[in-house]
Amino acid sequence: MSLVGKHLIDPGDFTLDELNSVFQLAEKIIKKEEKFSEICKGKILATLFYEPSTRTRLSFESAMLRMGGKVLGFSDANVSSVAKGESIADTIRTISAYADIAVIRHPKEGAPKLASKYSTIPIINGGDGGHQHPTQTLTDLLTIRILKGSLQGLRVAFCGDLKFGRTVHSLITTLSRYPDNKFMLISPRELRLPENIKYSLENYKNIEIIETENLESVIDNIDILYMTRIQRERFFNEADYVRLKDSYILNKDKLKYAKKDMLIMHPLPRVNEISYEVDEDERAVYFKQAEFGVYARMALMALMLGVYKNA
Ligand code: NCD
C-alpha cells in the first residue's frame, strides 16, 4: 500500500487502510517530531489559495517547514495570473514544474479535481466551495482517534450549517465508513445536510440518523458535538444569513446537560456559535484539533511524497 502518485480530492480517494496509515504516522510524529525534521529536505509545497484561509494554508506550510521542506504559493488569487484570466489548468501545468506537491483551495466545487487532471504532481484539495475538505477530515479523525481512542461506535452530532459546510460533508461520509457510528443532524430547515448525502447514508449504509432543529433536545446523548459556522459567503442573499446566523450558540448553560466526556469540536473559524466561556471547558478541543491538523498534514505529505515508507 502506498500513497505515492495519488491525489487527495475526496476522502473516499483513500481506503480505510490508507487513512489509517496517515493516522499512525501522525501519531509517530507527535511522539518524536525531531526524527522527521529533515525528511522533506529538497521538497517544495505549493499552496494555491483562491479563497481565504488561516488554518489550512498555514498548517500546510508549517507542516512542510517542520519536515525540512520549502513552500511557495499565493493566498489571494488577485495577486496571481488568475486575475489576468489564466485557467486553473494552465496554472497547475506551470506549478507542476515549480513544486513537488500542491494544495488548492477554490470557491468552485470540483476545481481541485480539474487541476489534478492537468497536474504532474500530487494535488490535495484544501476545500472546494461547499463540497469537500478532506484534510480537515484527516484532522478531525486524528483528533477523535487520539482523544476518544476509536473511530467507531460513536454518536456524533453535527450542528449549524450542514448544507454549505464542506467539513461536515467530508467528515460524515468518512465516519460512515467505520462501524456503528450514529449521527444527529442539528440545523435550521434551510441548512439541512444535502439530500444526496443523507440518502446514501440511510439507504446504502443503513445508518441511523436523527434530524432536529433543536440542540437542547439531544445534547445529553452525544459523544462528539461538531459545531460549524453559518457559511455566509455561500448565501445568495445577506438577509437569509442575518436571519440564520445565530441559530445556535453553545454556552455553559447548555453544556450542563451534556456528557462529561463529550468532545466539542469545530473546524474554526468560529463566529458566534460557541461562546468564549466554553473555551475553558475541558470538553472544548477545537484548538487542540487545529494543532493536530499540522501533524495530520505532515503525515499526509510525507506519505504522498514517498519520503517515509514504513508507516
Ligand atoms: C473550514 C473551511 O474552510 O471549510 N475551515 C477550515 O478549513 N478549518 C470551516 C469554515 O470555514 O467554516
Short mmCIF file of C-alpha atoms and ligand atoms in Angstrom, two decimals:
data_model
loop_
_atom_site.label_atom_id
_atom_site.label_comp_id
_atom_site.label_asym_id
_atom_site.label_seq_id
_atom_site.Cartn_x
_atom_site.Cartn_y
_atom_site.Cartn_z
CA MET A 1 0.00 0.00 0.00
CA SER A 2 1.33 3.39 -0.95
CA LEU A 3 0.00 6.91 -1.28
CA VAL A 4 2.71 7.88 -3.74
CA GLY A 5 1.27 9.13 -7.01
CA LYS A 6 -2.19 9.63 -5.56
CA HIS A 7 -4.18 12.85 -5.33
CA LEU A 8 -6.44 13.62 -2.37
CA ILE A 9 -9.56 15.31 -3.70
CA ASP A 10 -12.26 13.47 -1.76
CA PRO A 11 -11.67 11.47 1.46
CA GLY A 12 -13.12 8.49 -0.46
CA ASP A 13 -9.96 8.53 -2.60
CA PHE A 14 -8.20 6.75 0.28
CA THR A 15 -9.07 3.30 1.57
CA LEU A 16 -9.53 2.82 5.33
CA ASP A 17 -6.06 1.24 5.43
CA GLU A 18 -4.60 4.28 3.71
CA LEU A 19 -6.37 6.63 6.13
CA ASN A 20 -5.07 4.50 8.95
CA SER A 21 -1.51 4.81 7.67
CA VAL A 22 -1.83 8.61 7.82
CA PHE A 23 -3.09 8.49 11.43
CA GLN A 24 -0.40 6.06 12.51
CA LEU A 25 2.35 8.17 11.04
CA ALA A 26 0.85 11.36 12.52
CA GLU A 27 0.89 9.70 15.95
CA LYS A 28 4.54 8.71 15.46
CA ILE A 29 5.40 12.28 14.52
CA ILE A 30 3.62 13.61 17.61
CA LYS A 31 5.72 11.28 19.78
CA LYS A 32 9.10 12.15 18.26
CA GLU A 33 8.86 15.11 15.96
CA GLU A 34 12.60 15.72 15.76
CA LYS A 35 13.06 12.43 13.89
CA PHE A 36 11.09 13.89 11.00
CA SER A 37 12.70 17.32 10.75
CA GLU A 38 14.66 16.57 7.57
CA ILE A 39 12.53 14.06 5.70
CA CYS A 40 11.24 16.60 3.16
CA LYS A 41 14.59 18.22 2.53
CA GLY A 42 14.65 19.36 -1.11
CA LYS A 43 10.87 19.14 -1.47
CA ILE A 44 8.65 22.10 -2.29
CA LEU A 45 4.98 22.54 -1.42
CA ALA A 46 2.86 24.96 -3.47
CA THR A 47 -0.14 26.48 -1.70
CA LEU A 48 -2.65 27.84 -4.22
CA PHE A 49 -5.42 29.56 -2.28
CA TYR A 50 -8.18 31.17 -4.32
CA GLU A 51 -10.29 31.60 -1.15
CA PRO A 52 -9.47 32.92 2.34
CA SER A 53 -7.83 30.60 4.84
CA THR A 54 -5.88 30.76 8.07
CA ARG A 55 -5.50 27.24 9.44
CA THR A 56 -5.48 25.15 6.30
CA ARG A 57 -2.84 27.15 4.46
CA LEU A 58 -0.64 27.91 7.43
CA SER A 59 -0.84 24.41 8.85
CA PHE A 60 0.24 23.00 5.48
CA GLU A 61 3.10 25.48 5.35
CA SER A 62 4.08 24.76 8.93
CA ALA A 63 3.91 21.02 8.20
CA MET A 64 6.27 21.28 5.22
CA LEU A 65 8.70 23.61 7.04
CA ARG A 66 8.80 21.31 10.07
CA MET A 67 9.86 18.45 7.78
CA GLY A 68 12.71 20.49 6.29
CA GLY A 69 10.98 21.34 3.00
CA LYS A 70 10.15 24.69 1.42
CA VAL A 71 6.92 26.43 0.45
CA LEU A 72 5.74 28.84 -2.23
CA GLY A 73 2.35 29.99 -3.43
CA PHE A 74 -0.33 32.63 -3.13
CA SER A 75 -3.04 33.31 -0.61
CA ASP A 76 -5.03 35.66 -2.80
CA ALA A 77 -5.82 34.81 -6.41
CA ASN A 78 -5.86 38.53 -7.27
CA VAL A 79 -2.10 38.68 -6.98
CA SER A 80 -1.61 35.73 -9.36
CA SER A 81 -2.21 35.46 -13.10
CA VAL A 82 -5.74 34.27 -12.36
CA ALA A 83 -6.52 37.98 -12.20
CA LYS A 84 -5.41 38.13 -15.87
CA GLY A 85 -7.78 35.33 -16.77
CA GLU A 86 -5.49 32.31 -16.56
CA SER A 87 -7.29 28.95 -16.24
CA ILE A 88 -6.61 26.58 -13.36
CA ALA A 89 -5.40 24.04 -15.91
CA ASP A 90 -2.65 26.35 -17.16
CA THR A 91 -1.75 27.46 -13.65
CA ILE A 92 -1.29 23.90 -12.43
CA ARG A 93 0.68 22.83 -15.51
CA THR A 94 3.13 25.57 -14.67
CA ILE A 95 3.19 24.96 -10.91
CA SER A 96 3.93 21.27 -11.62
CA ALA A 97 7.36 22.45 -12.77
CA TYR A 98 7.95 24.58 -9.67
CA ALA A 99 6.88 22.30 -6.81
CA ASP A 100 6.65 18.63 -5.77
CA ILE A 101 3.14 18.71 -4.26
CA ALA A 102 0.33 21.29 -4.24
CA VAL A 103 -2.67 22.11 -2.09
CA ILE A 104 -5.50 24.02 -3.75
CA ARG A 105 -8.43 25.82 -2.17
CA HIS A 106 -11.03 27.15 -4.57
CA PRO A 107 -14.57 28.58 -4.35
CA LYS A 108 -15.72 26.36 -7.25
CA GLU A 109 -16.66 22.79 -6.45
CA GLY A 110 -14.55 20.41 -8.48
CA ALA A 111 -11.72 22.88 -9.21
CA PRO A 112 -9.02 20.80 -7.41
CA LYS A 113 -10.23 17.71 -9.27
CA LEU A 114 -9.94 19.51 -12.57
CA ALA A 115 -6.45 20.68 -11.60
CA SER A 116 -5.44 17.09 -10.80
CA LYS A 117 -6.18 16.09 -14.41
CA TYR A 118 -3.58 18.53 -15.70
CA SER A 119 -1.04 18.11 -12.94
CA THR A 120 2.09 16.00 -12.91
CA ILE A 121 2.49 16.45 -9.14
CA PRO A 122 0.13 15.23 -6.36
CA ILE A 123 -2.80 17.57 -5.70
CA ILE A 124 -4.50 17.96 -2.34
CA ASN A 125 -7.93 19.56 -2.11
CA GLY A 126 -7.76 22.27 0.56
CA GLY A 127 -11.52 22.88 0.32
CA ASP A 128 -13.65 23.31 -2.82
CA GLY A 129 -16.72 25.52 -2.44
CA GLY A 130 -19.43 23.90 -0.35
CA HIS A 131 -18.30 20.44 -1.43
CA GLN A 132 -15.41 18.69 0.37
CA HIS A 133 -12.50 19.38 2.69
CA PRO A 134 -10.61 16.08 3.04
CA THR A 135 -7.63 17.31 5.08
CA GLN A 136 -9.96 18.82 7.68
CA THR A 137 -11.43 15.32 7.91
CA LEU A 138 -7.97 13.85 8.49
CA THR A 139 -7.51 16.44 11.23
CA ASP A 140 -10.91 15.68 12.76
CA LEU A 141 -10.43 11.91 12.68
CA LEU A 142 -6.94 12.13 14.14
CA THR A 143 -8.37 14.27 16.96
CA ILE A 144 -11.15 11.76 17.64
CA ARG A 145 -8.74 8.81 17.47
CA ILE A 146 -6.36 10.38 19.96
CA LEU A 147 -8.93 11.80 22.36
CA LYS A 148 -11.61 9.10 22.14
CA GLY A 149 -9.38 6.14 21.32
CA SER A 150 -11.60 4.90 18.49
CA LEU A 151 -13.36 5.93 15.30
CA GLN A 152 -16.28 3.58 15.71
CA GLY A 153 -19.34 3.14 17.91
CA LEU A 154 -19.75 6.89 18.32
CA ARG A 155 -22.80 9.11 18.47
CA VAL A 156 -21.76 12.17 16.51
CA ALA A 157 -23.85 15.34 16.27
CA PHE A 158 -23.26 17.94 13.56
CA CYS A 159 -24.69 21.35 14.36
CA GLY A 160 -25.05 24.52 12.28
CA ASP A 161 -24.71 24.91 8.53
CA LEU A 162 -24.88 21.36 7.27
CA LYS A 163 -25.86 22.45 3.78
CA PHE A 164 -22.82 24.52 2.84
CA GLY A 165 -20.36 23.21 5.45
CA ARG A 166 -17.84 21.22 3.40
CA THR A 167 -16.08 19.95 6.53
CA VAL A 168 -19.35 18.28 7.54
CA HIS A 169 -19.82 16.63 4.14
CA SER A 170 -16.34 15.12 4.21
CA LEU A 171 -16.42 14.08 7.86
CA ILE A 172 -19.86 12.47 7.95
CA THR A 173 -19.25 10.38 4.83
CA THR A 174 -15.90 9.23 6.17
CA LEU A 175 -17.21 8.42 9.65
CA SER A 176 -19.94 6.39 7.98
CA ARG A 177 -17.23 4.02 6.68
CA TYR A 178 -16.41 2.95 10.24
CA PRO A 179 -18.78 0.56 12.04
CA ASP A 180 -21.57 1.50 14.44
CA ASN A 181 -21.45 5.27 14.22
CA LYS A 182 -24.75 7.11 14.58
CA PHE A 183 -25.44 10.67 13.51
CA MET A 184 -27.54 13.55 14.71
CA LEU A 185 -28.07 16.45 12.36
CA ILE A 186 -28.95 19.70 14.06
CA SER A 187 -29.67 22.61 11.73
CA PRO A 188 -32.31 25.09 10.63
CA ARG A 189 -34.55 23.59 7.93
CA GLU A 190 -32.91 25.67 5.20
CA LEU A 191 -29.43 24.46 6.13
CA ARG A 192 -30.02 20.73 6.32
CA LEU A 193 -27.47 18.20 5.09
CA PRO A 194 -27.81 17.81 1.28
CA GLU A 195 -30.38 15.15 0.46
CA ASN A 196 -27.97 13.06 -1.67
CA ILE A 197 -25.55 12.63 1.24
CA LYS A 198 -28.34 11.80 3.68
CA TYR A 199 -29.93 9.40 1.22
CA SER A 200 -26.77 7.42 0.69
CA LEU A 201 -26.05 7.20 4.43
CA GLU A 202 -29.54 5.94 5.20
CA ASN A 203 -30.19 3.75 2.21
CA TYR A 204 -26.84 2.37 1.15
CA LYS A 205 -25.24 2.22 4.56
CA ASN A 206 -28.25 1.71 6.78
CA ILE A 207 -27.09 4.31 9.24
CA GLU A 208 -29.37 5.68 11.91
CA ILE A 209 -29.79 9.43 11.52
CA ILE A 210 -31.79 11.76 13.71
CA GLU A 211 -32.61 15.19 12.30
CA THR A 212 -33.71 18.02 14.54
CA GLU A 213 -33.67 21.81 14.75
CA ASN A 214 -33.18 21.74 18.49
CA LEU A 215 -29.74 21.25 20.05
CA GLU A 216 -31.02 21.19 23.64
CA SER A 217 -33.30 18.24 22.97
CA VAL A 218 -30.42 15.92 22.05
CA ILE A 219 -27.36 17.31 23.82
CA ASP A 220 -27.49 14.77 26.67
CA ASN A 221 -26.80 11.84 24.36
CA ILE A 222 -23.82 12.87 22.22
CA ASP A 223 -20.19 11.65 22.20
CA ILE A 224 -18.94 14.28 19.77
CA LEU A 225 -20.57 17.63 19.10
CA TYR A 226 -19.22 19.07 15.86
CA MET A 227 -20.19 22.75 15.73
CA THR A 228 -19.96 24.72 12.49
CA ARG A 229 -20.14 28.31 11.34
CA ILE A 230 -23.03 29.51 9.17
CA GLN A 231 -21.22 29.86 5.82
CA ARG A 232 -22.01 33.48 4.97
CA GLU A 233 -20.01 33.50 1.73
CA ARG A 234 -22.18 30.76 0.21
CA PHE A 235 -25.52 32.50 0.79
CA PHE A 236 -27.38 34.06 -2.11
CA ASN A 237 -28.64 36.94 -0.01
CA GLU A 238 -27.49 38.69 3.14
CA ALA A 239 -31.00 38.79 4.70
CA ASP A 240 -31.11 34.98 4.90
CA TYR A 241 -27.68 34.94 6.51
CA VAL A 242 -28.68 37.55 9.08
CA ARG A 243 -31.83 35.59 9.91
CA LEU A 244 -29.96 32.31 10.38
CA LYS A 245 -26.56 33.35 11.70
CA ASP A 246 -27.32 32.98 15.39
CA SER A 247 -29.42 29.83 15.11
CA TYR A 248 -27.15 28.01 17.59
CA ILE A 249 -25.00 29.42 20.31
CA LEU A 250 -23.34 26.86 22.53
CA ASN A 251 -22.78 28.19 26.04
CA LYS A 252 -22.02 26.88 29.53
CA ASP A 253 -25.67 26.63 30.37
CA LYS A 254 -26.48 24.24 27.51
CA LEU A 255 -23.42 22.16 28.31
CA LYS A 256 -24.76 21.33 31.78
CA TYR A 257 -26.83 18.60 30.16
CA ALA A 258 -24.05 17.14 28.01
CA LYS A 259 -21.99 14.02 28.81
CA LYS A 260 -18.88 14.61 30.92
CA ASP A 261 -16.65 13.14 28.22
CA MET A 262 -18.33 14.66 25.18
CA LEU A 263 -15.87 16.31 22.78
CA ILE A 264 -16.77 19.76 21.47
CA MET A 265 -15.15 20.12 18.07
CA HIS A 266 -15.18 22.91 15.48
CA PRO A 267 -13.10 23.24 12.30
CA LEU A 268 -12.74 27.00 13.05
CA PRO A 269 -13.07 29.88 12.38
CA ARG A 270 -15.80 30.37 14.94
CA VAL A 271 -18.14 33.33 14.70
CA ASN A 272 -20.94 33.28 17.30
CA GLU A 273 -21.80 29.60 17.53
CA ILE A 274 -19.59 28.85 20.55
CA SER A 275 -19.45 31.39 23.39
CA TYR A 276 -15.96 32.25 24.57
CA GLU A 277 -16.85 30.99 28.04
CA VAL A 278 -16.94 27.46 26.61
CA ASP A 279 -13.21 27.61 25.79
CA GLU A 280 -12.35 26.87 29.43
CA ASP A 281 -14.45 23.72 29.46
CA GLU A 282 -12.31 20.56 29.33
CA ARG A 283 -14.56 19.18 26.64
CA ALA A 284 -13.72 22.02 24.24
CA VAL A 285 -10.99 20.62 21.97
CA TYR A 286 -11.14 22.88 18.92
CA PHE A 287 -7.75 24.50 19.44
CA LYS A 288 -6.18 21.12 20.10
CA GLN A 289 -7.87 19.98 16.89
CA ALA A 290 -6.19 22.81 14.95
CA GLU A 291 -2.87 21.72 16.44
CA PHE A 292 -3.39 18.10 15.38
CA GLY A 293 -4.04 19.43 11.87
CA VAL A 294 -0.34 20.14 11.43
CA TYR A 295 0.57 16.53 12.26
CA ALA A 296 -2.14 15.09 10.03
CA ARG A 297 -0.78 17.19 7.15
CA MET A 298 2.85 16.29 7.88
CA ALA A 299 1.95 12.60 7.74
CA LEU A 300 -0.15 13.05 4.63
CA MET A 301 2.55 14.85 2.65
CA ALA A 302 5.32 12.51 3.83
CA LEU A 303 3.32 9.52 2.56
CA MET A 304 2.21 11.15 -0.69
CA LEU A 305 5.77 12.20 -1.46
CA GLY A 306 7.09 8.77 -0.51
CA VAL A 307 9.72 10.18 1.85
CA TYR A 308 8.59 7.97 4.72
CA LYS A 309 7.97 4.40 3.72
CA ASN A 310 7.31 2.16 6.70
CA ALA A 311 4.40 3.90 8.44
C1 NCD B 1 -13.37 25.41 7.33
C2 NCD B 1 -13.45 25.57 5.82
O1 NCD B 1 -12.67 26.31 5.22
O2 NCD B 1 -14.32 24.92 5.26
N1 NCD B 1 -12.21 25.99 7.87
C3 NCD B 1 -11.08 25.26 7.94
O3 NCD B 1 -10.50 24.89 6.93
N2 NCD B 1 -10.64 24.91 9.15
C4 NCD B 1 -14.59 25.77 8.05
C5 NCD B 1 -15.22 27.12 7.80
O4 NCD B 1 -14.69 27.94 7.05
O5 NCD B 1 -16.26 27.34 8.40
#
